[in-house]
PDB file of C-alpha atoms in Angstrom:
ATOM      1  CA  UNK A   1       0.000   0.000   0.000  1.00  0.00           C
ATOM      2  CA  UNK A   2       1.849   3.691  -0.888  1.00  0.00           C
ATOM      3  CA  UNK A   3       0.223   6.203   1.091  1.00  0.00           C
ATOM      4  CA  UNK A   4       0.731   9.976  -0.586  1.00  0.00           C
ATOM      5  CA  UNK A   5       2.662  11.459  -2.737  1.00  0.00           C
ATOM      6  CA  UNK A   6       6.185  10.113  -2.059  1.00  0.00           C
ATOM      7  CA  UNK A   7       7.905   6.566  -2.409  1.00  0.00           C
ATOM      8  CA  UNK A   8       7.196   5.594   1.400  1.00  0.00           C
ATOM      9  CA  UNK A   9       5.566   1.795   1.511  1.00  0.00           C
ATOM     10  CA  UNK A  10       3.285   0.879   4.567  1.00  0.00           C
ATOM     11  CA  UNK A  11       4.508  -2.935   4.979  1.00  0.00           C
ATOM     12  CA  UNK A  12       2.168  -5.134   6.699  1.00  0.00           C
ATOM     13  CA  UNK A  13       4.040  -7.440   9.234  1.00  0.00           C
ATOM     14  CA  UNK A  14       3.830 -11.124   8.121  1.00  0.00           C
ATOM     15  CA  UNK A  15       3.949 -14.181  10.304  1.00  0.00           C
ATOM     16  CA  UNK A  16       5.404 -17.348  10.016  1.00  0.00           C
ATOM     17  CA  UNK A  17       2.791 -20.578  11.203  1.00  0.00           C
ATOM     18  CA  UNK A  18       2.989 -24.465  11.736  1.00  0.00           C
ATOM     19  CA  UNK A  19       0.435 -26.925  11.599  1.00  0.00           C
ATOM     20  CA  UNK A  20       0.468 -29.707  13.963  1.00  0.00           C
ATOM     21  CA  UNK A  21      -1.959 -32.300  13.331  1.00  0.00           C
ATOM     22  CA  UNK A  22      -3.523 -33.982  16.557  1.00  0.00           C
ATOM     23  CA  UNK A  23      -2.663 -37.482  17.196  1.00  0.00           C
ATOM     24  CA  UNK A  24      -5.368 -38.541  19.709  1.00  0.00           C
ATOM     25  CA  UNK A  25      -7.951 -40.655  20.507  1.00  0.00           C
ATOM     26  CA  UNK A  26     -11.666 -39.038  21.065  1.00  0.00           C
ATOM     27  CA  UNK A  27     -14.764 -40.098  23.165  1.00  0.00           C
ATOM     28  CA  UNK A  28     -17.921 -38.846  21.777  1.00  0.00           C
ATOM     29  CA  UNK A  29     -21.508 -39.221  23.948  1.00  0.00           C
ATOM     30  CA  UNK A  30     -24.638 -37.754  22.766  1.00  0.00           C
ATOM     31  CA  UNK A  31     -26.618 -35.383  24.519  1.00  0.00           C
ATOM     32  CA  UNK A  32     -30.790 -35.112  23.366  1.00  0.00           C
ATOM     33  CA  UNK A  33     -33.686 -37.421  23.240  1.00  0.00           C
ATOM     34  CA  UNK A  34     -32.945 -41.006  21.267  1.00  0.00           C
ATOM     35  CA  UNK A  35     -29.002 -40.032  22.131  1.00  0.00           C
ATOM     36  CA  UNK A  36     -26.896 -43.195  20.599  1.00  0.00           C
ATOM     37  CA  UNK A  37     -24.784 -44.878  22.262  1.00  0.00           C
ATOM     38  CA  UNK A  38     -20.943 -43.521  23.513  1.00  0.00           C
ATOM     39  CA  UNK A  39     -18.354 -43.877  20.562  1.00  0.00           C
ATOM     40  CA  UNK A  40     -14.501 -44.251  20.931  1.00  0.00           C
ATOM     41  CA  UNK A  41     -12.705 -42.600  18.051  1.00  0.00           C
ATOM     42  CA  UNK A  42      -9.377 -42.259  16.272  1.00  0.00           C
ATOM     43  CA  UNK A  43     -10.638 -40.976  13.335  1.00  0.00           C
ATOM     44  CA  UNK A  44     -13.497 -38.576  13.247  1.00  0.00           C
ATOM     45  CA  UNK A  45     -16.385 -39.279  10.324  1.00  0.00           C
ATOM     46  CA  UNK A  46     -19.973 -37.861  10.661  1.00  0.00           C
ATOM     47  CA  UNK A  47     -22.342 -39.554  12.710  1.00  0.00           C
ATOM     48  CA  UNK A  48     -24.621 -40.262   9.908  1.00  0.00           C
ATOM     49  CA  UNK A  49     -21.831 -43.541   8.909  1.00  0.00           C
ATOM     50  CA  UNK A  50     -23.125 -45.182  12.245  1.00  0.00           C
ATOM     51  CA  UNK A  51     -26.364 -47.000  12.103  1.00  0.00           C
ATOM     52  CA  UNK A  52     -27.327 -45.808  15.332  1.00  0.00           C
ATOM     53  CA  UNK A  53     -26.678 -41.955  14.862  1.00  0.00           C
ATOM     54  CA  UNK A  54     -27.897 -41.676  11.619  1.00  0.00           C
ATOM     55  CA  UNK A  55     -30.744 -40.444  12.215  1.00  0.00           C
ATOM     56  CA  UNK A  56     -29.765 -38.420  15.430  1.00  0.00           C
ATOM     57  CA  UNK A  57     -30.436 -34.439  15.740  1.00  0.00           C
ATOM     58  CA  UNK A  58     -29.068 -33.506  19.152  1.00  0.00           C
ATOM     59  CA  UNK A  59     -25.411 -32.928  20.439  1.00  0.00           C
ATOM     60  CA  UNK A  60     -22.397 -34.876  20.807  1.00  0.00           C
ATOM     61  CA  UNK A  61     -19.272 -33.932  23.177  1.00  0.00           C
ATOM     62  CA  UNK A  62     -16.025 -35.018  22.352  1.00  0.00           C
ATOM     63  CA  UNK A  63     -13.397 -35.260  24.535  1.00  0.00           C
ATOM     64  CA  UNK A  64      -9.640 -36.125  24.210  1.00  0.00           C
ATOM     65  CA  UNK A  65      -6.470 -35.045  25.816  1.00  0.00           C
ATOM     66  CA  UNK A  66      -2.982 -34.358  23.840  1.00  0.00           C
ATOM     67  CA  UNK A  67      -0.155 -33.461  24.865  1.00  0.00           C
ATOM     68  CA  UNK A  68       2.679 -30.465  23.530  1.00  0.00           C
ATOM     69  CA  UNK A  69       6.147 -31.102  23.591  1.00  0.00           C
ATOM     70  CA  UNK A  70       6.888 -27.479  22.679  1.00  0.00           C
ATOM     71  CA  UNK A  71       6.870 -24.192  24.138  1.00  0.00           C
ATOM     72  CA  UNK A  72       4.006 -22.875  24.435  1.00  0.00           C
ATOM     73  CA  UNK A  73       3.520 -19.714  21.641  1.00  0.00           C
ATOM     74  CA  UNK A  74       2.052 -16.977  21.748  1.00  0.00           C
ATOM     75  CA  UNK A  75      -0.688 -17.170  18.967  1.00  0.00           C
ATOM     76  CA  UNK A  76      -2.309 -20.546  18.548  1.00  0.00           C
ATOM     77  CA  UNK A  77      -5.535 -21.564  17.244  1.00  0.00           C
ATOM     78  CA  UNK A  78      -7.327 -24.748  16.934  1.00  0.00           C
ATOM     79  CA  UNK A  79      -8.671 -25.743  12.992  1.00  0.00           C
ATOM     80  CA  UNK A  80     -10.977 -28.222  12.245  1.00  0.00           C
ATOM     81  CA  UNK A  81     -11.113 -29.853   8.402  1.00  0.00           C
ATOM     82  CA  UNK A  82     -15.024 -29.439   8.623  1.00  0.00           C
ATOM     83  CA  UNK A  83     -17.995 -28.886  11.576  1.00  0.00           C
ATOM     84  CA  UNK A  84     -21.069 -30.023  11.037  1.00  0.00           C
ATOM     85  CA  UNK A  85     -23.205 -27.507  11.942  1.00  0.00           C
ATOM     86  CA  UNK A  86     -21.736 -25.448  15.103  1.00  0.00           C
ATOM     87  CA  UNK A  87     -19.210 -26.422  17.649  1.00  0.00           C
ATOM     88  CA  UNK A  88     -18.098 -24.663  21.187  1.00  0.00           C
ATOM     89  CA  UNK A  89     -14.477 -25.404  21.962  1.00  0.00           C
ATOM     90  CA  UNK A  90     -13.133 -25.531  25.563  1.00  0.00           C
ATOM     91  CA  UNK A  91      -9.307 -26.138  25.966  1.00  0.00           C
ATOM     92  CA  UNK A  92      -8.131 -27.128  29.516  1.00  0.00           C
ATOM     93  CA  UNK A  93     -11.373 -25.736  31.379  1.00  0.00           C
ATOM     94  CA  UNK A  94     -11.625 -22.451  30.004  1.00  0.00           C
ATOM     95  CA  UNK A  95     -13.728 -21.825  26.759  1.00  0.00           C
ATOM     96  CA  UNK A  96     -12.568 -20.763  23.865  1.00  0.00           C
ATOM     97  CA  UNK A  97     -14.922 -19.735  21.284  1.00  0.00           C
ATOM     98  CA  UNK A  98     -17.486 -21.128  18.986  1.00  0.00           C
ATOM     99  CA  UNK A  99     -17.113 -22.340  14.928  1.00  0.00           C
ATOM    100  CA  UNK A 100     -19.672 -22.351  12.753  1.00  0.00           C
ATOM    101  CA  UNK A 101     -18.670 -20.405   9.737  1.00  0.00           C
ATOM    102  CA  UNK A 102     -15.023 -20.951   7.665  1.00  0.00           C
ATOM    103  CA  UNK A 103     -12.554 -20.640   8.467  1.00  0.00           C
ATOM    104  CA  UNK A 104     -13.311 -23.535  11.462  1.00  0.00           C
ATOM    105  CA  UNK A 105     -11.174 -22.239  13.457  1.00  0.00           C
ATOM    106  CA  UNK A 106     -10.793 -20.543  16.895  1.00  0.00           C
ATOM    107  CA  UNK A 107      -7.818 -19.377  18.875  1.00  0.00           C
ATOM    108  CA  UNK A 108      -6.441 -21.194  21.711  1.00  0.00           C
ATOM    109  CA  UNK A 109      -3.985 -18.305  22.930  1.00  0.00           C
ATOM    110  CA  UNK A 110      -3.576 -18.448  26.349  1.00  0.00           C
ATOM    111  CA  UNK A 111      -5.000 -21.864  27.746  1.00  0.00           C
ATOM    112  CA  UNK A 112      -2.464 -23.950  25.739  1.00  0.00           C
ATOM    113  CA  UNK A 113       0.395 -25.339  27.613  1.00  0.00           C
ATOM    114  CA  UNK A 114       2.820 -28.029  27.407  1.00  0.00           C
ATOM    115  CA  UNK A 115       1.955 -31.178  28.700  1.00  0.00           C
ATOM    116  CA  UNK A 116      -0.986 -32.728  28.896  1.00  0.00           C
ATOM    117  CA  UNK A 117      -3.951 -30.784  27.227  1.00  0.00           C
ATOM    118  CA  UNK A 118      -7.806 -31.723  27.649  1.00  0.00           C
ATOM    119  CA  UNK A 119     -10.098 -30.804  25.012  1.00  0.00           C
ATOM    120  CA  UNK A 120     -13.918 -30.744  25.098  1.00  0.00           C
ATOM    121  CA  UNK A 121     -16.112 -29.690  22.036  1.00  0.00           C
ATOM    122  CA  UNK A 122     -19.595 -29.867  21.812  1.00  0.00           C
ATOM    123  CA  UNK A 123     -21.116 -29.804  18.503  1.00  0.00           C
ATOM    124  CA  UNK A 124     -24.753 -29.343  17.626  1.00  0.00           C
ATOM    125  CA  UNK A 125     -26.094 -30.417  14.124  1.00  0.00           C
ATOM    126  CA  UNK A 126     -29.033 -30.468  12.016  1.00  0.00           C
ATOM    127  CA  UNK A 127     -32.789 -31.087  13.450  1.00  0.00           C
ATOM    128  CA  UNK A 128     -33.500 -32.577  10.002  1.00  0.00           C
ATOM    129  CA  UNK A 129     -31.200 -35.777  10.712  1.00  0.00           C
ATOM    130  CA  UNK A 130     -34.460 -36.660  13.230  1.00  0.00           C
ATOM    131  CA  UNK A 131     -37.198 -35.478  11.259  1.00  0.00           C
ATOM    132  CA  UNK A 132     -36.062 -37.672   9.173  1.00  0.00           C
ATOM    133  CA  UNK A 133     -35.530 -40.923  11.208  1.00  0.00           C
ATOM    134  CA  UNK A 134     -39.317 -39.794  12.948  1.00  0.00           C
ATOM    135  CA  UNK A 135     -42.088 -42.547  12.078  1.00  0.00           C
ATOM    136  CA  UNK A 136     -44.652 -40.810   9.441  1.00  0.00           C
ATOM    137  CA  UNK A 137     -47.201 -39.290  11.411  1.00  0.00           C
ATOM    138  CA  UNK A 138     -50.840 -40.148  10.982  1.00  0.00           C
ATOM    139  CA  UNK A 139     -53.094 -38.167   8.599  1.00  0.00           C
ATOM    140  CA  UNK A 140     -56.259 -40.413   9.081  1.00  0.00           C
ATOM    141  CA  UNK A 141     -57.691 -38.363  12.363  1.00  0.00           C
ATOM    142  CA  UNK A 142     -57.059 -34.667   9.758  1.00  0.00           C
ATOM    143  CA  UNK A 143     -58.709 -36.459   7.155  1.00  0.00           C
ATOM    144  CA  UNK A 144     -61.224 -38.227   8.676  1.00  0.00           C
ATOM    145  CA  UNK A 145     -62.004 -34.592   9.763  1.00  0.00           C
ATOM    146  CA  UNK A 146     -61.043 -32.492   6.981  1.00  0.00           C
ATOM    147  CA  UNK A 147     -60.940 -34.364   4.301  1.00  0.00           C
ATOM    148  CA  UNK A 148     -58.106 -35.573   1.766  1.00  0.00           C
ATOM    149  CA  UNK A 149     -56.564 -31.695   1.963  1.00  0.00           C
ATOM    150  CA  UNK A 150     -53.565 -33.332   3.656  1.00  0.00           C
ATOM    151  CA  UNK A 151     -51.101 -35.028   1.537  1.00  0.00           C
ATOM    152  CA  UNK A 152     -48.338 -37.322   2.356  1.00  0.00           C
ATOM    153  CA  UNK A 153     -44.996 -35.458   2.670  1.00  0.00           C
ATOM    154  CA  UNK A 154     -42.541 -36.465  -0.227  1.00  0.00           C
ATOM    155  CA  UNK A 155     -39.571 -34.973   1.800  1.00  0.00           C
ATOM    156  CA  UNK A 156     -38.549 -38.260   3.713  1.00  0.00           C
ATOM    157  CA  UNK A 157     -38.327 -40.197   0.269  1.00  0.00           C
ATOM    158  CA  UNK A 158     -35.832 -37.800  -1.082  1.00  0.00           C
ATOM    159  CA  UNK A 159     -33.391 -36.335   1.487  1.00  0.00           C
ATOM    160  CA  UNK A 160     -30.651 -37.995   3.341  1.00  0.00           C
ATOM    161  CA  UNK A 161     -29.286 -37.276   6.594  1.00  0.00           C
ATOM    162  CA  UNK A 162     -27.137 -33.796   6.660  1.00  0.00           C
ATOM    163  CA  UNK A 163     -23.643 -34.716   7.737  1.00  0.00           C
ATOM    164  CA  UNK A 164     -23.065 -33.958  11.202  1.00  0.00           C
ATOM    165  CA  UNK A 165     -20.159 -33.505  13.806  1.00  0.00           C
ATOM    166  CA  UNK A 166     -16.472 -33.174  13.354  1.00  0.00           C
ATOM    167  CA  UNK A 167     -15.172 -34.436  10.036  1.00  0.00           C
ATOM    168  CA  UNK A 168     -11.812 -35.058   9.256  1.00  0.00           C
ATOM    169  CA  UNK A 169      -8.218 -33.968  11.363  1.00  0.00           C
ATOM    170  CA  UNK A 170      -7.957 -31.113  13.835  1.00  0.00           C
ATOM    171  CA  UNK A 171      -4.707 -29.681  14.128  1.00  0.00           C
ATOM    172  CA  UNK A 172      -2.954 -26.634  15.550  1.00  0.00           C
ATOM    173  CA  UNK A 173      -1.818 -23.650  14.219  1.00  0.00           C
ATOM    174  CA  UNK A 174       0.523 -21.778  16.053  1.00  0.00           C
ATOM    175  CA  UNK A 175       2.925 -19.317  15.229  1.00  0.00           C
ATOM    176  CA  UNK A 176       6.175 -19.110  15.074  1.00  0.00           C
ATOM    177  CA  UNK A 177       7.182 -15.363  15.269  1.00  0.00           C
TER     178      UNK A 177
END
């Protein structure tokens, strides 16, 4: 950016960052009515791959500890490859922020520290996932009443379950300068 009439150059500082992946083993629980059972994890897929969470709408907590062997920086943030719809992020205790929009992302500054690390993030999805799975209601009673004004809904023959929860690696960015 040149700012007036003369050869003088505003420079913008630039950073340098690393990624480090996590390495770590999860345990999800669900949280809402018709909650699945508790899943242990090293790799996170969406719910919707398990027959018994398919057709879940509600929220699932994962938890995990990792550790870092380095010091710790001063800028760090934690990225997710994909959240499914909205997740709150608390790093050792203290909460950190919320994702929902790209980049999935939220900064960690301050509450990471080397050792051992706990991590708990609660993600909420769709509520279509258990309209859905729902058993079609009965139209007889508004028919019987009202006549044949009510058809059957088309929508459950059609759509699939929305993905939902944390999808692929989470990793840290932290930077170096």
């Amino acid at each position: 950016l040149w700012v007036g009439s003369g050869a003088t150059a505003l420079q913008t500082p630039s950073f340098s960052y690393e990624d480090e992946p996590l390495s770590m083993s999860w345990t999800l629980s669900f949280e809402g009515g018709n909650a699945p059972a508790k899943h242990e994890l090293n790799e996170l897929v969406s719910w919707t791959t398990w027959p018994d969470a398919k057709f879940f709408s509600g929220r699932g907590v994962y938890m995990g500890k990792f550790f870092w062997n380095r010091p710790v920086p001063q800028r760090a943030w934690l990225r997710f490859s994909r959240v499914a719809e909205v997740a709150e992020v608390s790093l050792n205790g203290h909460k950190a922020g919320v994702v929902w929009t790209p980049p999935s992302e939220t900064e960690i500054s301050g509450w990471l520290q080397t050792g051992t690390n706990s991590l708990v993030i609660t993600v909420a999805n769709l509520p279509l996932n258990g309209f859905l799975g729902a058993p079609e209601e009965d139209l007889r009673p508004l028919r019987a009443a009202f006549g044949d004004r009510f058809p059957a809904p088309t929508e459950k023959q059609t759509a699939k379950p929305a993905p939902s929860g944390l999808i692929g690696p989470v990793s840290i960015r932290w930077s170096r300068d």
